[in-house]
Short mmCIF file of C-alpha atoms and ligand atoms in Angstrom, two decimals:
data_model
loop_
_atom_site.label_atom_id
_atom_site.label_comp_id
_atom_site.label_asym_id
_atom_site.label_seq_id
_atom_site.Cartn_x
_atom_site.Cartn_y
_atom_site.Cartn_z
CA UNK V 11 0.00 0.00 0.00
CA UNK V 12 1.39 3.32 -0.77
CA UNK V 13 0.33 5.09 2.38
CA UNK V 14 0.77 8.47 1.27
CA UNK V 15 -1.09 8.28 -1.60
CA UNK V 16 -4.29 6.05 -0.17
CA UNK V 17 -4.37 8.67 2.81
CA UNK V 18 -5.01 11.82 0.00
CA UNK V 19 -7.69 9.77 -0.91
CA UNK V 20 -9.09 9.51 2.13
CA UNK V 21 -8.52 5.97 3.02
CA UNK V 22 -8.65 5.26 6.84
CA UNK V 23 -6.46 2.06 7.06
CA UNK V 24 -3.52 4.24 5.58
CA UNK V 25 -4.53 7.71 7.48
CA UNK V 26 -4.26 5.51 10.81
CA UNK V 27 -0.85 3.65 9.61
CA UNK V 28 0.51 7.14 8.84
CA UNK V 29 -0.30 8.39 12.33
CA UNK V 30 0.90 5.13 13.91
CA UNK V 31 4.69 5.29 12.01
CA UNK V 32 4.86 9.05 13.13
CA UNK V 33 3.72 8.13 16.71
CA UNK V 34 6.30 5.50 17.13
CA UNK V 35 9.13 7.73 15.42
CA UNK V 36 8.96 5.04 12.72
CA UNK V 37 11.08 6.73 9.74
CA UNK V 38 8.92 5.75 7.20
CA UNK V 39 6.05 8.56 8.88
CA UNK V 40 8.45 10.69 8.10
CA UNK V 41 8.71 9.76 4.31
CA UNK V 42 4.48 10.24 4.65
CA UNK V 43 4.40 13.43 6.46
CA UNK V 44 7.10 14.91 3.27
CA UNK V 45 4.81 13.61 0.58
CA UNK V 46 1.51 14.79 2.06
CA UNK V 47 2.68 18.43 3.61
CA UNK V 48 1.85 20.06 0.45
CA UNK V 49 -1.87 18.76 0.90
CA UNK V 50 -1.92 20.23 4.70
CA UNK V 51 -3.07 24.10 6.36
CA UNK V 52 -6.11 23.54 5.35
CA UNK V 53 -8.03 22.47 8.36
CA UNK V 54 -9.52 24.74 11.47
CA UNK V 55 -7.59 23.12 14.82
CA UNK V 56 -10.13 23.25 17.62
CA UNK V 57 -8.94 22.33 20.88
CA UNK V 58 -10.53 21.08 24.10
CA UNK V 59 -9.35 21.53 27.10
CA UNK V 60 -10.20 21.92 30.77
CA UNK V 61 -10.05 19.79 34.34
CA UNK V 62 -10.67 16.12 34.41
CA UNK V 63 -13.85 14.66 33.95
CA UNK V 64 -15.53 18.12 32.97
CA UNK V 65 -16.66 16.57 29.98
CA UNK V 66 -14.12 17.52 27.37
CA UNK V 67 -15.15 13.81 25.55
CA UNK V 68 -18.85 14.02 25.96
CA UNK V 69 -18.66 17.58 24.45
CA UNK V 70 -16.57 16.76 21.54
CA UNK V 71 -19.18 14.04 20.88
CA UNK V 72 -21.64 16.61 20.78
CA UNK V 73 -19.95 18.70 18.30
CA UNK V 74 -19.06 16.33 15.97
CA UNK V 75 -23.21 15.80 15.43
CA UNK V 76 -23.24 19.75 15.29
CA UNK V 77 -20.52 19.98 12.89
CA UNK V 78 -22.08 17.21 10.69
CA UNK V 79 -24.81 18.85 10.17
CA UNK V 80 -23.98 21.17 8.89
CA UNK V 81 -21.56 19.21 6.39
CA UNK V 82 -18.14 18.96 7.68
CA UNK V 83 -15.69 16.43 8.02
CA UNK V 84 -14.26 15.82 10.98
CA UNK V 85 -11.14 14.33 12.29
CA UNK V 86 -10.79 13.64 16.13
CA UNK V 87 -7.48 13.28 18.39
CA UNK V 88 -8.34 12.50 21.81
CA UNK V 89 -4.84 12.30 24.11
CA UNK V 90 -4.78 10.36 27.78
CA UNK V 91 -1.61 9.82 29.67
CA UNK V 92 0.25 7.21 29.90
CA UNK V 93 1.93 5.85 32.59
CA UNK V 94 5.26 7.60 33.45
CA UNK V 95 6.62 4.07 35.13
CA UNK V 96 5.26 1.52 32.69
CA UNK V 97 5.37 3.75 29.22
CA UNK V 98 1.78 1.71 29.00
CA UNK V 99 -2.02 3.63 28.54
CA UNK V 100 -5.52 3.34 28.47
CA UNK V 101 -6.95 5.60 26.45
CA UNK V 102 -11.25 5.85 26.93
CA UNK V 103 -12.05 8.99 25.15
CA UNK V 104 -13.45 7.24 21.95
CA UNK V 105 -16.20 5.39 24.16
CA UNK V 106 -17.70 8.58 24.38
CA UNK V 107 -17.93 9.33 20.20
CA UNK V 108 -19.04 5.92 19.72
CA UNK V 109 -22.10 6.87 18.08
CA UNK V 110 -20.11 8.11 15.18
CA UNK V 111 -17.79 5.25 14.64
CA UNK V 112 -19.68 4.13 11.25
CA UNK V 113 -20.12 7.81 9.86
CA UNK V 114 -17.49 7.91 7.27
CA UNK V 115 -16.86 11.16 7.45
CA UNK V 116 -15.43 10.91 10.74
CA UNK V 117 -11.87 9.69 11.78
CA UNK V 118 -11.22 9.27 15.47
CA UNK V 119 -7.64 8.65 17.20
CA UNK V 120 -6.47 8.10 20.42
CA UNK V 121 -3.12 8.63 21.38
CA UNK V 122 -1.59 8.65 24.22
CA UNK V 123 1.50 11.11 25.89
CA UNK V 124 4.50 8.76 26.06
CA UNK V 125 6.21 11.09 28.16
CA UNK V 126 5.40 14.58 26.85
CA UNK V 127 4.00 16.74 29.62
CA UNK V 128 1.77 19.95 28.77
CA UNK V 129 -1.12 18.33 28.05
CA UNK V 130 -0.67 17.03 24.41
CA UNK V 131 0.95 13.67 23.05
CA UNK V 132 4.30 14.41 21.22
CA UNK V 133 2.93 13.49 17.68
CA UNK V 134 -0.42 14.98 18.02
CA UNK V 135 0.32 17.72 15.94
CA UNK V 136 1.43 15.03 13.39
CA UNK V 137 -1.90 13.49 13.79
CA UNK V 138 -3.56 16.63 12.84
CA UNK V 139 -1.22 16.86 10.10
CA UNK V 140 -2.01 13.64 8.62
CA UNK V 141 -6.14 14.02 9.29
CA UNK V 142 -5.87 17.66 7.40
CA UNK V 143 -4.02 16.07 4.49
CA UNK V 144 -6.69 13.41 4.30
CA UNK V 145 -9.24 16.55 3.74
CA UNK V 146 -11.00 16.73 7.26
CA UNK V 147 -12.57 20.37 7.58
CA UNK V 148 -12.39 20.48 11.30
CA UNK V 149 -10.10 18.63 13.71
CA UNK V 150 -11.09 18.06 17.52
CA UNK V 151 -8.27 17.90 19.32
CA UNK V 152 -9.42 16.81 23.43
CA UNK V 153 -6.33 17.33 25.59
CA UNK V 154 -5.49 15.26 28.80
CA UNK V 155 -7.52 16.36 31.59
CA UNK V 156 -5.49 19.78 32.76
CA UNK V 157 -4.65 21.76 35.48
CA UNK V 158 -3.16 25.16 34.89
CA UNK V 159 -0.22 25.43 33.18
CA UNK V 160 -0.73 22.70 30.85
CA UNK V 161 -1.80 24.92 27.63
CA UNK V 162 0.71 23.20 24.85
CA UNK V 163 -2.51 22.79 23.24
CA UNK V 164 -2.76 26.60 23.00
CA UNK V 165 0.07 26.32 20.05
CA UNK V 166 -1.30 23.71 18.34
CA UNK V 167 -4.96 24.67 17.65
CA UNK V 168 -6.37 27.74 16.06
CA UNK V 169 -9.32 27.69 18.42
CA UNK V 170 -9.02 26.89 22.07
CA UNK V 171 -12.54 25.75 23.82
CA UNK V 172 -12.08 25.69 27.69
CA UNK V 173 -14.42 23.15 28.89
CA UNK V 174 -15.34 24.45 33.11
CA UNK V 175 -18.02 23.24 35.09
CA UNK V 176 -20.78 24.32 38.13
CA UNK V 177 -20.15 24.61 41.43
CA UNK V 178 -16.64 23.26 43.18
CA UNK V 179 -14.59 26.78 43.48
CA UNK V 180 -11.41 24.80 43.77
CA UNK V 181 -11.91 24.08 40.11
CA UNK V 182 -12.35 27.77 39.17
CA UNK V 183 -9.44 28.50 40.50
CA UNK V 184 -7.46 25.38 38.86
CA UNK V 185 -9.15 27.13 35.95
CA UNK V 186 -8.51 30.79 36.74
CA UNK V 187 -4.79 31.16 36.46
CA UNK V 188 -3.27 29.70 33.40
CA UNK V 189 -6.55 28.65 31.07
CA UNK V 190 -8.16 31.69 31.43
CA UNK V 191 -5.48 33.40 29.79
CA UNK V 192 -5.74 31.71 26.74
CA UNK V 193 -9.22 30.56 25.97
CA UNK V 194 -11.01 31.33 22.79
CA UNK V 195 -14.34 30.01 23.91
CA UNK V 196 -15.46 29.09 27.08
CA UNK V 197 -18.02 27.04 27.61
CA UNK V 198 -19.81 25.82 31.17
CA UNK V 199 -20.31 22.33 30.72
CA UNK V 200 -23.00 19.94 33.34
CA UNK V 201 -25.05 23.41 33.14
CA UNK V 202 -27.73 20.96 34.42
CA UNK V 203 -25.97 21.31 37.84
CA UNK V 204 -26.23 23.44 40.77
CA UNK V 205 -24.25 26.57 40.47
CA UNK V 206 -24.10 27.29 37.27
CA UNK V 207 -24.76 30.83 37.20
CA UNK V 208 -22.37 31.86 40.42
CA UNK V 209 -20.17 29.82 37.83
CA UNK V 210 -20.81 32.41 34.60
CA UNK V 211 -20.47 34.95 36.78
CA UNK V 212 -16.99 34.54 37.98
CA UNK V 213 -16.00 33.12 34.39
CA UNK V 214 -16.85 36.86 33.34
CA UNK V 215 -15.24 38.70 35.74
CA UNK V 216 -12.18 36.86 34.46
CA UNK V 217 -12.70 37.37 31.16
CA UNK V 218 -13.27 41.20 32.10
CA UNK V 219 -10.00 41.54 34.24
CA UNK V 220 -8.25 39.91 31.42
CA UNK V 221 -9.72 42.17 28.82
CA UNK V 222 -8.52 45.09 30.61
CA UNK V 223 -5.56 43.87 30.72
CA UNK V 224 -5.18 43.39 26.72
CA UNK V 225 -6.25 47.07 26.22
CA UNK V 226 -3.22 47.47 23.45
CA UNK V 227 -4.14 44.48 21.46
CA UNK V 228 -5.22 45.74 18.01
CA UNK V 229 -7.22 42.53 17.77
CA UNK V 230 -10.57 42.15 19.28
CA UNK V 231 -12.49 38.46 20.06
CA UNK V 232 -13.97 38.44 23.29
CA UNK V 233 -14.09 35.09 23.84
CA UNK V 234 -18.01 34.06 24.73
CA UNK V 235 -19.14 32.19 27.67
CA UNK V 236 -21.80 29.57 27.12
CA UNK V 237 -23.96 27.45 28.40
CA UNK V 238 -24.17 23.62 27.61
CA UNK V 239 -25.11 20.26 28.90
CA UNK V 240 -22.78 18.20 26.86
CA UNK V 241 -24.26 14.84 27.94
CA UNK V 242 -28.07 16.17 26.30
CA UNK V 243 -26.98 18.02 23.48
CA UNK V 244 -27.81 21.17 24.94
CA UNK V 245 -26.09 24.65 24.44
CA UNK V 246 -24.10 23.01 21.12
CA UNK V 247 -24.90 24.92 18.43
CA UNK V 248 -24.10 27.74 19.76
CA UNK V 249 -20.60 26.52 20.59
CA UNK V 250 -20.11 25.89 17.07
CA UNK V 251 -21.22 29.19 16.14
CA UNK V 252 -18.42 30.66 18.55
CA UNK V 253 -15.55 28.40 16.97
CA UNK V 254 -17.06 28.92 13.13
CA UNK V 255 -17.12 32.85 13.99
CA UNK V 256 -13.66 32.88 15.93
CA UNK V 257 -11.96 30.82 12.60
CA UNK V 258 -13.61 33.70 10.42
CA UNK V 259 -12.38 36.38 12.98
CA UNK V 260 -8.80 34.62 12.72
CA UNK V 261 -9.07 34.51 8.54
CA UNK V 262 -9.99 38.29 8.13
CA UNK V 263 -6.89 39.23 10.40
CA UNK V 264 -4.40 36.95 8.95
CA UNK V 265 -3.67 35.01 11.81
CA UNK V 266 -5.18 31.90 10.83
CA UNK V 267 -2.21 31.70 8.62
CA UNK V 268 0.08 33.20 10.97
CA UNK V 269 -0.88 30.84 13.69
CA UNK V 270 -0.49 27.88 11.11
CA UNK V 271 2.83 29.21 10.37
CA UNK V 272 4.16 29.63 14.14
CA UNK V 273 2.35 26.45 14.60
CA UNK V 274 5.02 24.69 11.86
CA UNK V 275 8.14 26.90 13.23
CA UNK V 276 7.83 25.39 16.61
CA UNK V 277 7.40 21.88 15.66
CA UNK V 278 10.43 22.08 13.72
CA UNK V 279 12.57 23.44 16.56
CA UNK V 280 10.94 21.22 18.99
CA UNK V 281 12.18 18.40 16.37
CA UNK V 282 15.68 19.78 16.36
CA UNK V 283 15.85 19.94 20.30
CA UNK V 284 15.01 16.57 20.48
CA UNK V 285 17.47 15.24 17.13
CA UNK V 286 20.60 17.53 18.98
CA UNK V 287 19.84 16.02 22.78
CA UNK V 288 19.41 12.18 20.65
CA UNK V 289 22.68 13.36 19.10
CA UNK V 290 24.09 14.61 22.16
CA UNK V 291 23.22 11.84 24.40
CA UNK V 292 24.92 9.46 21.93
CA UNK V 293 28.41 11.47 21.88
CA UNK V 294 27.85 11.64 26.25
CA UNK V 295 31.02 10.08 27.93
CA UNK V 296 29.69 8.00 30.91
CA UNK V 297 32.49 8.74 32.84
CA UNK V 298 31.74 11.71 33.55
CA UNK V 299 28.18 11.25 34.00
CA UNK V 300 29.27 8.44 36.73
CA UNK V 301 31.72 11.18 38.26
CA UNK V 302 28.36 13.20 39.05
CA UNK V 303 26.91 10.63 40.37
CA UNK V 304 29.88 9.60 42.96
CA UNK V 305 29.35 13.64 43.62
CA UNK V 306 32.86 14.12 42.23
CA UNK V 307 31.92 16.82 40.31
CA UNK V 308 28.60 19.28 40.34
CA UNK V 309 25.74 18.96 37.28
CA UNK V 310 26.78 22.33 35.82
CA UNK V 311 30.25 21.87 36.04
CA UNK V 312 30.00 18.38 34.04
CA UNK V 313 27.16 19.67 31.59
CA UNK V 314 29.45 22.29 30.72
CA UNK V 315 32.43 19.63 30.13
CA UNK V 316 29.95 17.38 28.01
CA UNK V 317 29.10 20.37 26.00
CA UNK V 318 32.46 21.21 24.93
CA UNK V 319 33.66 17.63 23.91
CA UNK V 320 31.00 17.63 21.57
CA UNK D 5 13.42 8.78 26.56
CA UNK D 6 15.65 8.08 23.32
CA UNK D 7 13.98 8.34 20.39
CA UNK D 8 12.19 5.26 18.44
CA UNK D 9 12.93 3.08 21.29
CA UNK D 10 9.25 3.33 22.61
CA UNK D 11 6.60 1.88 20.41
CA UNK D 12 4.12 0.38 22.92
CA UNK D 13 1.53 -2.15 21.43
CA UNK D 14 -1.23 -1.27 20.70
CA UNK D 15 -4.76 -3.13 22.17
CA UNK D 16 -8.18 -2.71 21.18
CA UNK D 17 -10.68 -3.94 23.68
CA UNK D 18 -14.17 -4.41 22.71
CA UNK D 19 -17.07 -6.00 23.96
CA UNK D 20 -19.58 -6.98 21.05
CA UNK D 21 -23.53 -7.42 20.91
CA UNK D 22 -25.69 -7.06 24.50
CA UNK D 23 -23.04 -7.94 27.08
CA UNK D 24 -22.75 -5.56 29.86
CA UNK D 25 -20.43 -7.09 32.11
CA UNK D 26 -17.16 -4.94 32.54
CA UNK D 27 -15.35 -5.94 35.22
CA UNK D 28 -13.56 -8.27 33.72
CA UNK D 29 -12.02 -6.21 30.72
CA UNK D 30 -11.31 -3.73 33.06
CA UNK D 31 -9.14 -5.90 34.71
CA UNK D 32 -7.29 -7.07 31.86
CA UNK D 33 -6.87 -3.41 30.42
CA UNK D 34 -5.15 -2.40 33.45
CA UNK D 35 -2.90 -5.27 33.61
CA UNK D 36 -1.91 -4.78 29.74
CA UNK D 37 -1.47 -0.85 30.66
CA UNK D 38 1.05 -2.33 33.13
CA UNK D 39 2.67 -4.15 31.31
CA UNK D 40 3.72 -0.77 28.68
CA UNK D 41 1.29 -1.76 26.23
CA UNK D 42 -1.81 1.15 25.11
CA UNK D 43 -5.14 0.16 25.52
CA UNK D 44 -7.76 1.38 23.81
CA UNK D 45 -11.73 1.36 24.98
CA UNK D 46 -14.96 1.29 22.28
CA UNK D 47 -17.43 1.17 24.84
CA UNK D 48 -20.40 -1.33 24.81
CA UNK D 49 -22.64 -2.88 22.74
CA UNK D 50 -20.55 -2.68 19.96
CA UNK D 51 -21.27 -4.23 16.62
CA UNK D 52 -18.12 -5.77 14.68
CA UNK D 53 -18.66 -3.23 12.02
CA UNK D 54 -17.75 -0.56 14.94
CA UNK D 55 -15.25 -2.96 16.16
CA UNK D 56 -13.26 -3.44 12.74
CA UNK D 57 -13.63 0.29 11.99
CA UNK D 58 -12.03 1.59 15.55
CA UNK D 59 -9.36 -1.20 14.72
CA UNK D 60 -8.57 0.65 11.75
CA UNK D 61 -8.43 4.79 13.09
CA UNK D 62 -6.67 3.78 15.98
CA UNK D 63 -4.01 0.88 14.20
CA UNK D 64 -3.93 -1.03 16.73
CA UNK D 65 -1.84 -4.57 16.73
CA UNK D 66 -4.36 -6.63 18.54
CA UNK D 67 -8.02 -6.73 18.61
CA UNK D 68 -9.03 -8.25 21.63
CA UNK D 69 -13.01 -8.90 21.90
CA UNK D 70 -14.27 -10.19 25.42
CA UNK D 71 -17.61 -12.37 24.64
CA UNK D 72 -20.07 -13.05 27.68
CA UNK D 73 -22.92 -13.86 25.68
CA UNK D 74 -24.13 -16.07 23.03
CA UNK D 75 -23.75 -14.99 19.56
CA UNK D 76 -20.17 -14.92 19.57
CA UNK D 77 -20.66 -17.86 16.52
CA UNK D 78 -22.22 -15.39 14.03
CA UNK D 79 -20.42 -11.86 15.20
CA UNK D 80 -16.43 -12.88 15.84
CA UNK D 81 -16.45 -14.57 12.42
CA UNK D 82 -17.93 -11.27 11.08
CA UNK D 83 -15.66 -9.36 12.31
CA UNK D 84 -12.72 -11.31 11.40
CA UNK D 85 -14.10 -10.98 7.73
CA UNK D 86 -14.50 -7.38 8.26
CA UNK D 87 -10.75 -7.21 9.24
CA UNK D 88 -9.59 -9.08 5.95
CA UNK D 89 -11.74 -7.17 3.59
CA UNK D 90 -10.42 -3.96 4.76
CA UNK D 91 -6.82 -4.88 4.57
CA UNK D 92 -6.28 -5.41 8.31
CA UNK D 93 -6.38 -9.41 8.25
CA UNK D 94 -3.28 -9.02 9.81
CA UNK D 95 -4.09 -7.51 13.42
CA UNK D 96 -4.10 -10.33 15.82
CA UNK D 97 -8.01 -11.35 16.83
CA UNK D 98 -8.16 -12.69 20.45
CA UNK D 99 -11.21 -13.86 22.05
CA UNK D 100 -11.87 -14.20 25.81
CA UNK D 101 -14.98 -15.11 27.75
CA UNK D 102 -17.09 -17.76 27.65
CA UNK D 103 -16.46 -20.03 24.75
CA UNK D 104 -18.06 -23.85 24.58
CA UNK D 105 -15.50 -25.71 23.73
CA UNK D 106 -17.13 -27.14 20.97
CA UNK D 107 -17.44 -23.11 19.27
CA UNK D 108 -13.93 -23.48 19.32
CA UNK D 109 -12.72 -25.10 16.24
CA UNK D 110 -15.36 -23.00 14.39
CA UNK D 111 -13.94 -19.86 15.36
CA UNK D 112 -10.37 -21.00 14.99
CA UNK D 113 -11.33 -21.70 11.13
CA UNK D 114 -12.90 -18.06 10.89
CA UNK D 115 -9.68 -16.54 11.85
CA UNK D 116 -9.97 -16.21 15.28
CA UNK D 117 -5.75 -16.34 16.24
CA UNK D 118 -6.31 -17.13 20.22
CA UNK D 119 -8.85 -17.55 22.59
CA UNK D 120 -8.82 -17.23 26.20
CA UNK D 121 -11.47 -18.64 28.50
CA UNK D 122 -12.80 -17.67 31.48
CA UNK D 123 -10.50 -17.15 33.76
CA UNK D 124 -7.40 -17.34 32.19
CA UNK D 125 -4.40 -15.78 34.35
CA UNK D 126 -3.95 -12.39 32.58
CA UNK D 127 -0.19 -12.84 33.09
CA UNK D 128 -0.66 -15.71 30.60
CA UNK D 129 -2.05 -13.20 28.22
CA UNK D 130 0.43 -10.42 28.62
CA UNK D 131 3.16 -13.37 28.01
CA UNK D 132 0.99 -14.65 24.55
CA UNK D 133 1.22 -10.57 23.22
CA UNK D 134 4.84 -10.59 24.11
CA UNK D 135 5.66 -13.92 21.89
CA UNK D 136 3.54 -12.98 19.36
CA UNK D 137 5.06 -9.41 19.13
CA UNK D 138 8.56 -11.06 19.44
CA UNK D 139 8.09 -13.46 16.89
CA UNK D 140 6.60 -10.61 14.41
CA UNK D 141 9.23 -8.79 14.78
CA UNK D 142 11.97 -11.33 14.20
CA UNK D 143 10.34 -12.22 11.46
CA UNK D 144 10.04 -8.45 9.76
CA UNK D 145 13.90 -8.05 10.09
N1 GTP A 5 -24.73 15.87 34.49
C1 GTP A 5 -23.95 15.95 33.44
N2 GTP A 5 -22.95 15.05 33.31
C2 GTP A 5 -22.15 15.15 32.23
C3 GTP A 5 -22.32 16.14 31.25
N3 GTP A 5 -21.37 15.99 30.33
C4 GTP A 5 -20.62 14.93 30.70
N4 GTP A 5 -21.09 14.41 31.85
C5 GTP A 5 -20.56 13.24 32.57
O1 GTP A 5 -19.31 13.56 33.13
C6 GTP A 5 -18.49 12.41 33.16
C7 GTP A 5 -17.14 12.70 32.52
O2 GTP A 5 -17.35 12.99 31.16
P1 GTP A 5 -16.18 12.90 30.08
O3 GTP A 5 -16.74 13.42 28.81
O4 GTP A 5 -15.57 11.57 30.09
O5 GTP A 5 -15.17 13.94 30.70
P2 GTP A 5 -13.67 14.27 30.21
O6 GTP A 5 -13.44 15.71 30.51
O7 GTP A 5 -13.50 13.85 28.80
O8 GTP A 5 -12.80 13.36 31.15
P3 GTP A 5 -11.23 13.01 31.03
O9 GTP A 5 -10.94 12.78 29.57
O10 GTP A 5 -11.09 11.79 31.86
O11 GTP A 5 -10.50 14.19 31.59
C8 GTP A 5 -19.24 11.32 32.44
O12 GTP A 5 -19.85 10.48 33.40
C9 GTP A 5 -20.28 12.08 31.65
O13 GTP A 5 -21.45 11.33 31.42
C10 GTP A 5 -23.40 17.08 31.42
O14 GTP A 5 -23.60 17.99 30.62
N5 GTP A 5 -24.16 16.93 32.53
MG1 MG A 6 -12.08 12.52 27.95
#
C-alpha cells in the first residue's frame, strides 16, 4: 500500500498507519508526512481543554453531530496519559464518540502522551497533520484532563474551547490562572448542575479583568461564555457558532495563517531539540556522567564539560 | 526517553452485541497498561462493524473482543471478515470469555488467532502478546 497516496484519498487504514509510524518515530512517517505536507493548512484546529472529567469527551461528541450537520468532516485526536513508570495507557475517550464510529466522514484517534507533559501527546500535531491532508474540515483535538499550566494545546490549535463546570470553586481556580489566559471560547459544561450561574459569573469577571488587561491588542475576540449540557446536546450549536465565527475572525486578520505558520516553526525546533539532545546523548562520555553521580563533580560543572567535547 | 525506542503495542478492547459485564475487561486493560502496552476502549454494545472500523483509526496490533454472551458464533467470524476485507487481516483477533468448547474449532477456522477462557491468568495473556510481538518482529527483520 502506498500510504501516502491512499491517505489523500481519504482511506482510513492508511490515514491511521501514517499516524501510527509518526507516533512510534517510525522513519517511514516521516517519508508520509514529506509527501503529504503540500496537501496540509487547510483544516480549522479546535482544541478542548479543561479539568478532568468536565466533559471535554462528551462535548466533543456533541460537536461532531453539530458539525455534521452542517456538512463537515471531521477528524478527532483525543490524548490520555500514559503511565510515566510503565510507558503503557488506556486511552477511553473514543467510548464517548461511539455513536459516530460508522459515519465515514469521521476519523477518530487516540493517542496517548508517552512522556510529553503539557497536556498534548508528542505526535499529536502530526496526527492533525495527517487528518488535514486526508481533507477533514475540522479537527477536535481533546487534551489530557489539565490543570493550569498545561496549555501546549494553546500552540497547536487555532481555536481553544475551555471546557469548566458548576459549582466546586477549587476548580475555578485550577481554571482561573493559566486557562483563562488563553481561551477562545469558554463554555460551562454539566449546566444541568447546581451553580451554574455563580459559575458564569466569575468566568466573566475573568474574562473582564483579562480584557482590561489586553487594552493594546489591536485585535478584538472576546471570547463568549456559554452554556451547555454536553451529555443532552444542549447549548451546542451555539458553541459551534463561537468556533465557526472565531476561525472567520482569525481569517480576516491573517492570523489563521500566521498561527499555522508559528504552529510549523515550533514543531520544527521542537524536532531539532530533540534530534541535537538524541545526538548529544549518543556522543555523552559515561564517565563523567558516573563522576556526578559519585558527587565528584557538580551537574553544571559536568554539563558544561559534556558540552564542549561535543 | 531516546527516540524510536518506545513503540508500545497497541490493544483494542471491545465487547460486542448485549453484554454488559465490565469488570472483567477492566481488569485485563489495566494489567496490559502495566505491562507498557496502550489500551484502547470502544465502549459497549458494539457491533463488529464498529469494532473493525475503531481497529482501523486507531491501528492497533491486537483486537481483543471479550464475549459473555451467546452470539459470539455469528459476530467474531464477522468481524474477522471485516478485518480481511479492509486490509487489516493481519491484526491479531483474540477472544476471551465464555467459549463452549465445541465453538472453538469453528472460530479457529474463521480466523480467530487465540482464545482465552474464562478465567485465564492475565499474566498468561500479557506473556501470549509478548511472543507474538517477538516473533513478528523477528520475522520483519
Ligand atoms: N450531568 C452531566 N454530566 C455530564 C455532562 N457531560 C458529561 N457528563 C458526565 O461527566 C463524566 C465525565 O465525562 P467525560 O466526557 O468523560 O469527561 P472528560 O473531561 O472527557 O474526562 P477526562 O478525559 O477523563 O479528563 C461522564 O460520566 C459524563 O457522562 C453534562 O452535561 N451533565
Ligand atoms: Mg475525555
Amino acid at each position: 500500500m502506498d500510504v501516502a497516496k491512499e491517505l489523500l484519498g481519504g482511506n482510513m487504514l492508511a490515514g491511521g498507519r501514517a499516524i501510527r509510524w509518526l507516533d512510534d518515530r517510525d522513519p517511514r512517517g516521516a517519508e508520509v508526512l514529506a509527501s503529504v505536507f503540500p496537501h496540509t493548512g487547510r483544516a480549522h484546529i479546535i482544541g478542548i481543554t479543561g479539568p478532568p472529567g468536565a466533559g471535554k469527551s462528551t462535548l466533543a461528541n456533541a460537536m461532531i453531530s453539530q458539525l455534521r450537520s452542517r456538512g463537515r468532516r471531521v477528524g478527532v485526536v483525543a490524548i490520555d496519559p500514559s503511565s510515566p513508570f510503565s510507558g503503557g495507557a488506556i486511552l477511553g475517550d473514543r467510548v464517548r464518540m461511539a455513536r459516530h464510529t460508522l459515519d465515514a466522514d469521521v476519523f477518530i484517534r487516540s493517542i496517548g502522551t508517552r512522556g510529553q507533559a503539557g497536556g498534548l501527546s508528542r505526535s499529536a500535531h502530526d496526527a492533525c497533520l495527517i487528518l488535514d491532508a486526508m481533507g477533514f474540515d475540522v479537527i477536535l483535538v481533546e487534551t489530557v484532563g489539565v490543570g493550569q499550566d498545561e496549555i501546549d494545546i494553546v500552540a497547536l490549535a487555532h481555536t481553544t474551547v475551555i471546557v469548566g463546570l458548576p459549582g466546586l470553586g477549587d476548580e475555578v481556580q485550577a481554571i482561573k490562572a493559566g486557562l483563562m489566559e488563553v481561551g477562545d471560547v469558554f463554555v460551562i459544561n454539566k449546566a444541568d448542575r447546581e451553580g451554574y450561574e455563580a459559575t458564569r459569573q466569575q468566568f466573566e469577571l475573568m474574562l473582564h479583568l483579562r480584557a482590561e488587561g489586553r487594552q493594546d491588542s489591536s485585535l478584538h475576540w472576546s471570547p463568549p461564555v456559554l452554556r451547555a449540557v454536553a451529555l443532552n446536546d444542549e447549548g451546542i450549536a451555539e458553541i459551534i457558532d463561537a468556533t465557526e465565527a472565531h476561525a472567520q475572525f482569525l481569517r480576516d486578520n491573517g492570523e489563521f495563517e500566521r498561527l499555522s505558520g508559528q504552529r510549523e516553526r515550533a514543531q520544527t525546533l521542537g524536532l531539532m531539540g530533540e534530534a541535537l539532545l538524541q545526538l548529544a546523548l549518543e556522543k555523552t562520555d559515561p564517565d563523567v556522567l558516573a563522576a556526578v553521580e559519585a558527587r565528584e563533580i557538580d551537574p553544571y560543572a559536568a554539563a558544561r564539560l559534556l558540552l564542549r567535547s561535543l | 526517553m531516546p527516540q524510536g525506542t518506545e513503540r508500545p503495542l497497541r490493544v483494542l478492547l471491545a465487547k460486542l452485541g448485549m453484554d454488559t459485564h465490565t469488570v472483567g475487561i477492566t481488569v485485563i486493560a489495566h494489567a496490559l497498561r502495566e505491562a507498557g502496552m496502550e489500551v484502547i476502549f470502544t465502549g459497549l454494545k458494539q457491533t463488529p462493524a464498529m469494532v473493525a472500523t475503531a481497529a482501523i483509526q486507531e491501528d492497533v496490533d491486537v483486537v481483543g473482543v471479550s464475549s459473555l454472551s451467546a452470539g459470539h458464533t455469528r459476530s467474531l467470524p464477522t468481524l474477522a471478515r471485516l478485518l480481511r476485507e479492509a486490509g487489516a487481516g493481519d491484526k491479531l483477533l483474540l477472544v476471551g470469555g465464555v467459549i463452549p468448547e465445541e465453538d472453538q474449532p469453528l472460530l479457529q477456522e474463521a480466523g480467530v488467532d487465540k482464545i482465552f477462557t474464562m478465567g485465564a491468568d492475565t499474566r498468561d495473556i500479557i506473556t501470549y502478546l509478548n511472543e507474538w510481538r517477538a516473533a513478528q518482529q523477528a520475522g520483519h527483520s
